[in-house]
CSV table of C-alpha atoms in Angstrom, one decimal:
chain,number,residue,atom,x,y,z
A,1,MET,CA,0.0,0.0,0.0
A,2,VAL,CA,1.2,3.5,-0.9
A,3,SER,CA,-0.3,6.8,0.3
A,4,THR,CA,0.8,10.2,-1.1
A,5,ILE,CA,-0.6,13.6,-1.9
A,6,ASP,CA,-0.6,12.9,-5.7
A,7,HIS,CA,-2.0,10.0,-7.7
A,8,LEU,CA,1.0,10.1,-10.0
A,9,ALA,CA,3.3,9.5,-7.1
A,10,THR,CA,1.2,6.8,-5.6
A,11,GLU,CA,0.9,5.0,-8.9
A,12,ALA,CA,4.7,5.2,-9.3
A,13,GLY,CA,5.2,3.6,-5.9
A,14,LEU,CA,2.7,0.9,-6.6
A,15,GLY,CA,4.4,0.1,-9.9
A,16,VAL,CA,7.7,-0.4,-8.2
A,17,LEU,CA,6.1,-2.7,-5.6
A,18,ARG,CA,4.4,-4.6,-8.5
A,19,ASP,CA,7.8,-5.2,-10.0
A,20,GLY,CA,9.2,-6.7,-6.8
A,21,GLY,CA,10.6,-3.5,-5.3
A,22,SER,CA,10.9,-2.9,-1.6
A,23,ALA,CA,9.0,-0.4,0.5
A,24,ALA,CA,12.1,1.8,0.3
A,25,ASP,CA,12.2,1.5,-3.5
A,26,ALA,CA,8.6,2.5,-3.6
A,27,ALA,CA,9.1,5.5,-1.2
A,28,ILE,CA,12.0,6.8,-3.3
A,29,ALA,CA,10.0,6.4,-6.5
A,30,ALA,CA,7.0,8.2,-5.1
A,31,ASN,CA,9.1,11.0,-3.6
A,32,ALA,CA,11.0,11.4,-6.8
A,33,VAL,CA,7.8,11.9,-8.7
A,34,LEU,CA,6.6,14.4,-6.1
A,35,ALA,CA,10.0,16.2,-6.6
A,36,VAL,CA,9.0,16.7,-10.2
A,37,VAL,CA,5.3,17.4,-10.0
A,38,ALA,CA,4.9,19.1,-6.6
A,39,PRO,CA,7.9,21.5,-6.4
A,40,ASN,CA,5.6,23.8,-4.3
A,41,LEU,CA,6.0,21.3,-1.5
A,42,CYS,CA,9.2,19.3,-2.0
A,43,GLY,CA,12.0,18.6,-4.4
A,44,MET,CA,15.7,17.7,-5.0
A,45,GLY,CA,16.6,21.1,-3.6
A,46,GLY,CA,15.1,20.2,-0.1
A,47,ASP,CA,15.7,17.9,2.8
A,48,LEU,CA,14.5,14.4,3.8
A,49,PHE,CA,13.9,12.2,6.9
A,50,ALA,CA,12.7,8.6,6.9
A,51,LEU,CA,11.9,5.6,9.2
A,52,VAL,CA,12.1,2.0,7.9
A,53,SER,CA,10.5,-0.7,10.1
A,54,ARG,CA,12.4,-3.8,11.2
A,55,ASP,CA,10.7,-6.6,13.2
A,56,ASP,CA,13.9,-7.6,14.9
A,57,ALA,CA,15.1,-4.1,15.9
A,58,PRO,CA,14.1,-0.5,16.3
A,59,PRO,CA,13.3,1.3,13.0
A,60,ALA,CA,16.2,2.3,10.8
A,61,THR,CA,16.2,6.0,10.8
A,62,VAL,CA,17.9,8.4,8.3
A,63,ASN,CA,18.5,12.1,8.8
A,64,ALA,CA,19.2,13.7,5.4
A,65,ALA,CA,18.9,17.3,6.5
A,66,GLY,CA,21.4,19.6,4.9
A,67,ARG,CA,24.1,21.5,6.6
A,68,ALA,CA,25.1,25.2,6.4
A,69,GLY,CA,27.9,25.9,4.0
A,70,SER,CA,31.5,26.9,4.9
A,71,GLY,CA,30.6,30.5,4.4
A,72,ALA,CA,27.9,30.6,7.1
A,73,ASP,CA,28.4,33.6,9.3
A,74,ALA,CA,25.8,34.7,11.9
A,75,ALA,CA,27.9,37.7,12.9
A,76,ARG,CA,27.6,39.0,9.4
A,77,LEU,CA,23.9,38.7,9.4
A,78,ARG,CA,23.7,40.5,12.8
A,79,ALA,CA,25.9,43.3,11.3
A,80,GLU,CA,23.4,43.6,8.5
A,81,GLY,CA,20.6,44.1,11.0
A,82,PHE,CA,19.0,40.6,10.8
A,83,ALA,CA,17.3,39.5,14.1
A,84,GLU,CA,16.4,36.2,12.5
A,85,MET,CA,17.3,34.2,9.4
A,86,PRO,CA,16.3,35.6,6.0
A,87,PHE,CA,13.1,34.1,4.8
A,88,LYS,CA,13.1,34.4,1.0
A,89,GLU,CA,15.5,35.1,-1.8
A,90,ASP,CA,18.6,34.9,0.3
A,91,ILE,CA,21.1,32.0,-0.3
A,92,ARG,CA,22.1,32.0,3.4
A,93,SER,CA,18.8,30.2,4.3
A,94,VAL,CA,19.7,27.4,1.8
A,95,THR,CA,21.6,24.6,3.5
A,96,VAL,CA,23.2,22.0,1.2
A,97,PRO,CA,20.1,20.0,0.1
A,98,GLY,CA,19.9,16.5,1.6
A,99,CYS,CA,17.1,14.9,-0.4
A,100,VAL,CA,19.2,13.0,-2.9
A,101,ASP,CA,21.6,11.8,-0.3
A,102,GLY,CA,18.6,10.5,1.6
A,103,TRP,CA,17.4,8.6,-1.5
A,104,LEU,CA,20.8,7.0,-2.0
A,105,ALA,CA,21.2,6.0,1.6
A,106,LEU,CA,17.8,4.4,1.6
A,107,HIS,CA,18.4,2.6,-1.7
A,108,GLU,CA,21.9,1.4,-0.7
A,109,ARG,CA,20.6,-0.2,2.5
A,110,PHE,CA,17.1,-1.3,1.6
A,111,GLY,CA,16.7,-1.2,-2.2
A,112,ARG,CA,16.0,-4.2,-4.4
A,113,LEU,CA,15.5,-2.8,-7.8
A,114,ASP,CA,18.1,-0.9,-9.8
A,115,LEU,CA,18.0,2.8,-9.4
A,116,ASP,CA,17.1,3.4,-13.0
A,117,ARG,CA,13.9,1.5,-12.5
A,118,VAL,CA,13.1,3.3,-9.3
A,119,LEU,CA,13.6,6.8,-10.8
A,120,ALA,CA,12.1,6.0,-14.2
A,121,PRO,CA,8.6,7.4,-13.5
A,122,ALA,CA,10.1,10.7,-12.3
A,123,ILE,CA,12.5,11.0,-15.2
A,124,GLY,CA,9.6,10.4,-17.6
A,125,TYR,CA,7.4,13.1,-16.1
A,126,ALA,CA,10.2,15.6,-16.0
A,127,ARG,CA,11.2,14.9,-19.6
A,128,ASP,CA,7.9,14.3,-21.3
A,129,GLY,CA,5.6,16.4,-19.1
A,130,PHE,CA,2.9,16.1,-16.4
A,131,PRO,CA,-0.4,17.8,-15.9
A,132,ALA,CA,-0.2,20.6,-13.4
A,133,SER,CA,-2.3,19.8,-10.3
A,134,PRO,CA,-4.8,22.3,-9.0
A,135,MET,CA,-2.5,23.0,-6.0
A,136,LEU,CA,0.6,23.6,-8.1
A,137,ALA,CA,-1.3,25.8,-10.6
A,138,ALA,CA,-2.6,27.9,-7.8
A,139,SER,CA,0.9,28.3,-6.3
A,140,ILE,CA,2.8,29.2,-9.4
A,141,PRO,CA,1.7,32.9,-9.5
A,142,VAL,CA,3.7,33.6,-6.3
A,143,LEU,CA,7.0,32.7,-8.0
A,144,PRO,CA,9.2,35.6,-9.0
A,145,ALA,CA,10.7,35.6,-12.5
A,146,ARG,CA,14.2,34.4,-11.5
A,147,PRO,CA,16.7,32.4,-13.5
A,148,GLY,CA,15.7,28.8,-13.5
A,149,SER,CA,12.0,29.3,-12.8
A,150,GLU,CA,11.0,29.5,-16.5
A,151,ASP,CA,9.9,25.9,-16.9
A,152,LEU,CA,7.5,26.2,-14.0
A,153,ARG,CA,6.3,29.7,-14.6
A,154,GLY,CA,5.9,29.4,-18.4
A,155,PRO,CA,5.6,32.4,-20.6
A,156,THR,CA,3.0,34.2,-18.5
A,157,GLY,CA,3.8,33.2,-14.9
A,158,ARG,CA,0.5,31.3,-14.7
A,159,ARG,CA,-0.5,27.7,-15.3
A,160,ALA,CA,-4.0,26.2,-15.7
A,161,PRO,CA,-4.8,23.0,-13.8
A,162,GLY,CA,-4.1,20.1,-16.2
A,163,GLU,CA,-1.7,22.2,-18.3
A,164,THR,CA,1.4,20.2,-19.3
A,165,ILE,CA,4.6,21.2,-17.6
A,166,ARG,CA,8.0,19.9,-18.6
A,167,ARG,CA,11.2,20.2,-16.5
A,168,PRO,CA,14.1,19.0,-18.7
A,169,GLY,CA,16.8,20.2,-16.3
A,170,VAL,CA,15.3,18.1,-13.6
A,171,ALA,CA,15.3,15.1,-15.9
A,172,ARG,CA,19.0,15.6,-16.6
A,173,ALA,CA,19.7,15.8,-12.9
A,174,LEU,CA,17.8,12.5,-12.3
A,175,ASP,CA,19.6,10.9,-15.2
A,176,ALA,CA,22.9,12.0,-13.8
A,177,ILE,CA,22.1,10.3,-10.5
A,178,VAL,CA,21.3,7.0,-12.3
A,179,SER,CA,24.5,7.1,-14.4
A,180,GLU,CA,27.0,8.7,-12.0
A,181,GLY,CA,25.5,8.2,-8.5
A,182,ARG,CA,25.9,10.9,-5.9
A,183,ALA,CA,28.7,12.8,-7.8
A,184,GLY,CA,26.4,13.2,-10.8
A,185,PHE,CA,24.2,15.4,-8.7
A,186,TYR,CA,26.3,17.1,-6.0
A,187,GLU,CA,29.4,17.5,-8.2
A,188,GLY,CA,27.7,17.7,-11.6
A,189,GLU,CA,25.4,20.3,-13.2
A,190,PHE,CA,23.4,21.0,-10.1
A,191,GLY,CA,26.3,21.2,-7.7
A,192,GLU,CA,28.4,23.4,-10.0
A,193,GLY,CA,25.4,25.8,-10.3
A,194,LEU,CA,24.8,25.8,-6.6
A,195,LEU,CA,28.5,26.8,-5.9
A,196,GLU,CA,28.2,29.6,-8.4
A,197,LEU,CA,24.9,30.8,-7.0
A,198,GLY,CA,26.3,30.7,-3.5
A,199,HIS,CA,29.0,33.3,-4.1
A,200,GLY,CA,31.1,31.9,-1.3
A,201,GLU,CA,28.3,30.4,0.9
A,202,TYR,CA,29.5,26.9,-0.1
A,203,ALA,CA,32.9,25.4,-0.9
A,204,ALA,CA,33.4,22.3,-3.0
A,205,PRO,CA,34.0,20.0,0.0
A,206,ASP,CA,30.6,21.0,1.4
A,207,LEU,CA,29.0,19.3,-1.5
A,208,GLU,CA,31.4,16.4,-1.7
A,209,SER,CA,30.6,15.0,1.8
A,210,PRO,CA,27.5,12.8,1.9
A,211,GLY,CA,24.8,14.5,4.0
A,212,ALA,CA,22.6,11.5,5.0
A,213,ARG,CA,23.4,9.7,8.3
A,214,TRP,CA,21.8,6.8,10.1
A,215,VAL,CA,20.7,7.7,13.6
A,216,ASP,CA,19.1,5.9,16.5
A,217,PRO,CA,15.4,6.6,16.7
A,218,ILE,CA,13.6,7.8,19.9
A,219,SER,CA,10.5,6.2,21.3
A,220,VAL,CA,7.8,6.3,24.0
A,221,GLU,CA,4.9,4.1,25.0
A,222,ALA,CA,1.5,5.6,24.5
A,223,PHE,CA,-2.0,4.5,23.5
A,224,GLY,CA,-1.0,0.9,24.1
A,225,HIS,CA,1.8,0.9,21.5
A,226,VAL,CA,5.3,2.1,21.0
A,227,LEU,CA,5.6,5.4,19.1
A,228,TRP,CA,8.9,6.0,17.1
A,229,GLY,CA,10.3,9.2,15.9
A,230,ILE,CA,13.4,11.0,14.6
A,231,PRO,CA,15.8,12.6,17.1
A,232,PRO,CA,17.1,16.2,16.8
A,233,SER,CA,17.7,18.0,14.5
A,234,SER,CA,14.0,16.9,13.9
A,235,GLN,CA,11.2,18.2,16.2
A,236,GLY,CA,10.0,14.6,16.3
A,237,TYR,CA,10.4,14.5,20.1
A,238,LEU,CA,7.4,16.8,20.3
A,239,LEU,CA,5.0,14.2,18.9
A,240,LEU,CA,6.3,11.5,21.2
A,241,SER,CA,6.3,13.9,24.2
A,242,SER,CA,2.7,15.2,23.6
A,243,ALA,CA,1.4,11.6,23.0
A,244,TRP,CA,2.9,10.3,26.3
A,245,ILE,CA,1.6,13.3,28.2
A,246,ALA,CA,-1.9,13.0,26.7
A,247,ASP,CA,-2.1,9.2,27.3
A,248,GLY,CA,-2.0,9.8,31.0
A,249,LEU,CA,-4.7,12.5,31.0
A,250,PRO,CA,-8.5,11.8,31.4
A,251,LEU,CA,-9.3,11.9,27.7
A,252,PRO,CA,-13.0,11.5,27.0
A,253,ASP,CA,-14.1,8.6,24.9
A,254,ASP,CA,-16.0,11.1,22.7
A,255,PRO,CA,-13.7,13.3,20.6
A,256,ASP,CA,-16.6,15.8,20.1
A,257,ASP,CA,-16.2,16.6,23.8
A,258,PRO,CA,-14.3,19.9,24.1
A,259,LEU,CA,-12.3,18.4,26.9
A,260,TRP,CA,-10.7,15.9,24.4
A,261,ALA,CA,-9.4,18.9,22.3
A,262,HIS,CA,-8.4,20.9,25.4
A,263,LEU,CA,-6.3,18.1,26.8
A,264,LEU,CA,-4.5,17.4,23.5
A,265,ILE,CA,-3.9,21.2,23.1
A,266,GLU,CA,-2.5,21.4,26.6
A,267,ALA,CA,-0.3,18.3,26.0
A,268,SER,CA,1.0,20.0,22.8
A,269,LYS,CA,1.8,23.2,24.6
A,270,HIS,CA,3.5,21.7,27.6
A,271,ALA,CA,5.6,19.4,25.3
A,272,GLY,CA,6.8,22.3,23.1
A,273,HIS,CA,6.8,25.5,24.9
A,274,ASP,CA,10.6,25.5,25.3
A,275,ARG,CA,11.4,24.2,21.8
A,276,PRO,CA,13.4,27.3,20.7
A,277,ALA,CA,15.9,26.7,23.6
A,278,VAL,CA,16.2,23.0,23.5
A,279,LEU,CA,15.9,21.9,19.8
A,280,HIS,CA,19.3,22.0,18.0
A,281,ASP,CA,21.4,19.4,16.1
A,282,ALA,CA,23.4,18.4,19.2
A,283,ALA,CA,20.4,18.0,21.5
A,284,ASP,CA,19.9,14.6,23.3
A,285,GLY,CA,16.6,13.2,21.9
A,286,ARG,CA,16.3,10.5,24.6
A,287,GLU,CA,16.6,13.1,27.3
A,288,LEU,CA,13.9,15.2,25.6
A,289,VAL,CA,11.4,12.3,25.8
A,290,SER,CA,12.5,11.0,29.3
A,291,VAL,CA,9.7,10.1,31.6
A,292,ASP,CA,11.1,12.3,34.4
A,293,ARG,CA,11.0,15.3,32.1
A,294,LEU,CA,7.5,14.6,30.7
A,295,ALA,CA,5.9,13.7,34.0
A,296,GLN,CA,6.5,17.2,35.3
A,297,ARG,CA,4.8,18.6,32.2
A,298,ARG,CA,1.8,16.3,32.5
A,299,GLU,CA,1.4,17.3,36.2
A,300,ALA,CA,1.3,21.0,35.3
A,301,ILE,CA,-1.8,20.6,33.1
A,302,ASP,CA,-5.1,22.0,34.4
A,303,VAL,CA,-8.0,20.0,33.0
A,304,ASP,CA,-10.2,23.1,33.4
A,305,ARG,CA,-8.1,26.0,32.2
A,306,ALA,CA,-5.8,26.9,29.3
A,307,SER,CA,-2.1,27.5,30.0
A,308,HIS,CA,-0.3,30.5,28.6
A,309,LEU,CA,3.1,29.4,27.6
A,310,GLY,CA,3.7,31.5,24.6
A,311,VAL,CA,3.8,28.7,22.0
A,312,GLY,CA,3.2,29.5,18.4
A,313,ALA,CA,3.0,27.3,15.3
A,314,ARG,CA,4.4,28.0,11.9
A,315,ALA,CA,2.8,26.9,8.6
A,316,GLY,CA,4.9,25.3,6.0
A,317,ASP,CA,5.1,23.3,2.8
A,318,THR,CA,6.3,19.8,2.9
A,319,THR,CA,5.1,16.4,1.9
A,320,ALA,CA,4.9,13.1,3.7
A,321,LEU,CA,4.3,9.7,2.3
A,322,CYS,CA,3.7,6.2,3.6
A,323,VAL,CA,4.5,2.7,2.2
A,324,VAL,CA,4.0,-0.8,3.4
A,325,ASP,CA,5.3,-3.6,1.1
A,326,GLY,CA,4.3,-7.3,0.8
A,327,ASP,CA,6.8,-8.3,3.4
A,328,GLY,CA,5.2,-6.0,5.9
A,329,VAL,CA,8.0,-3.5,5.9
A,330,GLY,CA,6.9,0.1,6.4
A,331,VAL,CA,8.4,3.4,5.5
A,332,SER,CA,7.4,6.8,6.7
A,333,LEU,CA,9.2,9.4,4.6
A,334,ILE,CA,9.0,13.2,4.7
A,335,GLN,CA,10.6,15.7,2.3
A,336,SER,CA,10.4,19.4,2.3
A,337,ASN,CA,11.2,22.8,0.9
A,338,ALA,CA,10.2,24.5,4.2
A,339,SER,CA,7.9,27.3,2.9
A,340,GLY,CA,6.1,26.9,-0.4
A,341,PHE,CA,8.7,26.8,-3.2
A,342,GLY,CA,11.3,27.3,-0.5
A,343,SER,CA,13.7,30.2,-0.9
A,344,HIS,CA,12.3,31.3,-4.3
A,345,LEU,CA,15.8,30.7,-5.6
A,346,PHE,CA,16.6,28.2,-8.3
A,347,GLU,CA,19.7,26.5,-9.5
A,348,PRO,CA,19.6,28.2,-12.9
A,349,SER,CA,20.8,25.3,-15.1
A,350,THR,CA,18.6,22.5,-13.9
A,351,GLY,CA,15.7,24.6,-12.7
A,352,ILE,CA,15.7,22.9,-9.3
A,353,ASN,CA,14.1,25.1,-6.7
A,354,LEU,CA,16.0,25.5,-3.4
A,355,HIS,CA,14.5,25.1,0.0
A,356,ASN,CA,14.8,27.6,2.9
A,357,ARG,CA,15.1,25.2,5.8
A,358,GLY,CA,17.9,27.3,7.1
A,359,LEU,CA,15.2,29.6,8.5
A,360,GLY,CA,15.3,27.3,11.5
A,361,PHE,CA,18.7,28.6,12.6
A,362,SER,CA,19.1,31.3,15.2
A,363,VAL,CA,21.2,34.4,14.6
A,364,GLU,CA,21.6,35.0,18.3
A,365,GLU,CA,25.2,34.9,19.4
A,366,GLY,CA,25.9,31.8,21.5
A,367,HIS,CA,22.5,30.1,20.8
A,368,PRO,CA,22.8,26.3,20.5
A,369,ALA,CA,21.2,26.5,17.1
A,370,GLU,CA,23.3,29.5,15.9
A,371,TYR,CA,23.8,29.7,12.1
A,372,ALA,CA,27.4,28.3,11.5
A,373,PRO,CA,29.3,26.2,9.1
A,374,GLY,CA,28.4,22.5,9.1
A,375,ARG,CA,25.4,23.0,11.4
A,376,GLN,CA,21.9,21.5,10.7
A,377,PRO,CA,19.0,23.8,11.5
A,378,PRO,CA,16.2,22.8,13.8
A,379,HIS,CA,13.7,21.0,11.6
A,380,THR,CA,9.9,20.8,11.6
A,381,LEU,CA,9.8,17.4,9.8
A,382,THR,CA,8.2,14.8,12.0
A,383,PRO,CA,7.8,11.3,10.4
A,384,ALA,CA,6.4,8.7,12.7
A,385,MET,CA,6.0,4.9,13.1
A,386,VAL,CA,4.0,2.8,15.5
A,387,THR,CA,4.7,-0.8,16.6
A,388,ASP,CA,3.0,-3.0,19.0
A,389,LEU,CA,4.7,-3.8,22.4
A,390,ASP,CA,6.4,-6.8,20.7
A,391,GLY,CA,8.0,-4.7,18.0
A,392,HIS,CA,5.7,-5.6,15.1
A,393,LEU,CA,4.7,-2.8,12.8
A,394,ALA,CA,1.3,-1.3,13.6
A,395,ALA,CA,1.3,1.9,11.5
A,396,VAL,CA,3.3,4.4,9.5
A,397,LEU,CA,2.2,8.0,9.4
A,398,GLY,CA,3.3,11.5,8.6
A,399,THR,CA,2.1,14.9,7.5
A,400,MET,CA,3.0,18.3,6.2
A,401,GLY,CA,2.2,21.3,8.3
A,402,GLY,CA,5.3,23.1,9.6
A,403,ASP,CA,5.4,23.5,13.3
A,404,SER,CA,1.9,22.0,13.5
A,405,GLN,CA,3.0,18.6,12.4
A,406,PRO,CA,3.2,17.1,16.0
A,407,GLN,CA,-0.2,18.5,16.8
A,408,ILE,CA,-1.8,17.1,13.6
A,409,LEU,CA,-0.2,13.6,14.1
A,410,LEU,CA,-1.2,13.6,17.8
A,411,GLN,CA,-4.8,14.0,16.9
A,412,VAL,CA,-4.5,11.2,14.2
A,413,LEU,CA,-2.9,8.9,16.7
A,414,ALA,CA,-5.4,9.7,19.5
A,415,ARG,CA,-8.2,8.9,17.1
A,416,ALA,CA,-6.7,5.8,15.5
A,417,PHE,CA,-5.1,4.1,18.5
A,418,GLY,CA,-6.8,5.9,21.4
A,419,LEU,CA,-10.4,5.6,20.0
A,420,GLY,CA,-10.0,2.9,17.4
A,421,GLU,CA,-11.2,5.0,14.5
A,422,SER,CA,-10.5,3.9,10.9
A,423,PRO,CA,-7.7,5.7,9.0
A,424,SER,CA,-10.1,7.5,6.8
A,425,ARG,CA,-12.2,8.8,9.7
A,426,ALA,CA,-9.1,9.7,11.8
A,427,LEU,CA,-7.7,11.7,8.9
A,428,ALA,CA,-10.9,13.5,7.7
A,429,ALA,CA,-12.0,14.7,11.2
A,430,GLY,CA,-11.7,18.4,11.9
A,431,ARG,CA,-8.6,19.5,13.6
A,432,PHE,CA,-7.1,22.2,15.9
A,433,ARG,CA,-3.7,23.7,15.6
A,434,LEU,CA,-1.8,26.2,17.8
A,435,SER,CA,-0.9,29.5,16.2
A,436,ALA,CA,0.9,32.6,17.3
A,437,LYS,CA,-1.4,35.6,17.6
A,438,GLU,CA,1.0,37.8,15.6
A,439,GLN,CA,2.1,36.1,12.3
A,440,THR,CA,4.4,37.9,9.9
A,441,THR,CA,6.0,35.4,7.4
A,442,GLY,CA,3.9,32.4,8.4
A,443,PHE,CA,7.0,31.1,10.2
A,444,ALA,CA,6.6,33.0,13.5
A,445,ILE,CA,8.9,32.2,16.3
A,446,TRP,CA,7.5,29.8,18.9
A,447,THR,CA,7.7,32.4,21.7
A,448,ASP,CA,5.3,35.1,20.7
A,449,PRO,CA,4.9,38.0,23.1
A,450,ALA,CA,1.3,38.4,22.0
A,451,GLY,CA,0.5,34.9,23.2
A,452,THR,CA,-1.0,31.7,21.8
A,453,ALA,CA,-4.3,31.1,19.9
A,454,VAL,CA,-6.1,28.0,18.8
A,455,ALA,CA,-7.3,27.7,15.2
A,456,LEU,CA,-10.1,25.3,14.5
A,457,GLU,CA,-11.2,23.9,11.1
A,458,GLY,CA,-14.7,24.8,10.0
A,459,HIS,CA,-15.8,21.1,10.3
A,460,ALA,CA,-14.3,20.5,13.7
A,461,PRO,CA,-16.9,19.4,16.3
A,462,SER,CA,-19.3,22.2,16.9
A,463,ALA,CA,-18.9,22.1,20.7
A,464,TRP,CA,-15.2,22.7,20.5
A,465,ALA,CA,-15.2,26.5,20.0
A,466,ASN,CA,-17.4,27.3,23.0
A,467,GLY,CA,-15.9,24.7,25.2
A,468,LEU,CA,-12.3,25.8,24.5
A,469,THR,CA,-13.2,29.5,24.9
A,470,ALA,CA,-14.8,28.8,28.2
A,471,ARG,CA,-11.5,27.2,29.3
A,472,GLY,CA,-9.6,30.3,28.4
A,473,HIS,CA,-8.4,29.5,24.9
A,474,GLU,CA,-8.5,32.2,22.3
A,475,VAL,CA,-10.2,30.5,19.3
A,476,SER,CA,-10.6,31.3,15.6
A,477,ILE,CA,-12.3,29.2,13.0
A,478,THR,CA,-11.2,28.6,9.4
A,479,ALA,CA,-12.7,27.0,6.4
A,480,PRO,CA,-13.4,23.2,6.5
A,481,PHE,CA,-10.6,21.0,5.3
A,482,ASP,CA,-8.1,23.8,5.4
A,483,HIS,CA,-4.8,23.2,3.7
A,484,GLY,CA,-3.1,24.8,6.7
A,485,PHE,CA,-4.1,21.9,8.9
A,486,GLY,CA,-1.8,19.4,7.1
A,487,HIS,CA,-1.9,16.7,4.5
A,488,ALA,CA,-1.6,13.6,6.7
A,489,HIS,CA,-1.2,9.9,5.6
A,490,LEU,CA,-1.8,6.8,7.7
A,491,ILE,CA,-1.4,3.1,6.9
A,492,VAL,CA,-2.4,0.7,9.7
A,493,VAL,CA,-1.3,-2.9,9.9
A,494,ASP,CA,-3.8,-5.1,11.7
A,495,ASP,CA,-3.3,-8.9,11.8
A,496,GLY,CA,-1.6,-8.8,8.4
A,497,HIS,CA,-4.2,-6.6,6.8
A,498,LEU,CA,-3.6,-3.1,5.6
A,499,ALA,CA,-6.0,-0.2,6.0
A,500,GLY,CA,-4.9,3.3,4.9
A,501,ALA,CA,-6.1,6.7,3.7
A,502,ALA,CA,-4.7,9.9,2.2
A,503,ASP,CA,-5.8,13.3,3.6
A,504,PRO,CA,-8.7,14.8,1.8
A,505,ARG,CA,-7.2,18.3,2.4
A,506,ALA,CA,-4.7,17.6,-0.4
A,507,ARG,CA,-7.6,17.2,-2.9
A,508,THR,CA,-5.4,15.1,-5.2
A,509,GLY,CA,-4.1,12.5,-2.7
A,510,LEU,CA,-4.4,8.8,-3.2
A,511,CYS,CA,-3.9,5.8,-1.0
A,512,SER,CA,-4.0,2.5,-2.9
A,513,GLY,CA,-2.7,-1.0,-2.5
A,514,LEU,CA,-2.1,-4.2,-4.5
């Protein structure tokens, strides 16, 4: 079974499984197609994290988040008057993209099919063309007319849904990976263009060193299962922390009860209020999810009143996908540009758009996440996996949604494993998300002097708004099935059977199996 935000990607993954490929092969194939057809969410100029299940051991976990180049200099940014990282159209927020390194690490360890077969669908769509999805067509008008953007923008800077788009430079980059491996990308046409575009931000050795690394996952027990996540530089600890906290609270059996939402909101706040101080690439993930640390946070929650901890959530553009193969191996993969098309910068020759994940760095002198050469920025990406207490795969899940990812996945987990809801019902249900009261770029800092609000989707349970307001939450209501509440995916394994769904908020998503 494969679940993604785009039917072309899901079908590519299924085709690989049909040909005998592994779950990792299918995940790479699906993600590569998304890198071509959904550059507004992800791409070869972005970063990647993934979990791969193993019955005899904890999940294999890859961190393919890029590192700042040799020219990174926070003091220079401070001297220019920056109080935070540049948001758009500044190469300093572009770390060396880790996506391709992540693909290659996954394929080397878990792949079965040759890479040319795995990447063939993506190469075909890039070379021969693909129909613009409604989401992509709606996003293209925000792109500035910069070198490298021509294939996406077309002659007018607008695309109609269904209009054919070709990306020949991306096809060349994918072909180079097949024929020359890692060097074909990072030291080839793309890498050379990135060095030139960087004007000293990167040196050749920055691109020559593989950026993906295998790390030990972190875990907690909650909802009768073991939840697995990615350690820092990912914020995955927030999902595990909030789930552990929530599992010990008096959650009602009815999710329409405002108390259900209140307690999950409070679990999220208490798990994440100090994120800016503790999340950095050298943080100890196991310490962040230690029972001693989390127990204090659970005890501080008032079942009747909202806390005011100054947490804010940032929207973002990312894509997650889930795969389970015929051997029962699951993959949760997430890949991201950070914000929309990322930095709005393109490597001019290949037309690959570059992420702005470096916005997670701090420019504060001495901060543990200070922008510096070789550092990974704090990451919003939060892929997750669930096993039973004996270590057998129970589910793979993930979502886009910026800083809201842990809150979105917490609600999905609480419904699927706390209440026994089906994947389709758990994903379609109306959601909450935390938000800063004063948003500027859409990536507001977590500590907002104005305080924290709660946004509700228009189809969330009708009792939530009044019940949360009565408990002291500041509540706003958005449209039903709002894009800002994530595009989540969930595949559940139950006694050898698979049940899955794609998030209806993506409009074009597809979950399908063989």
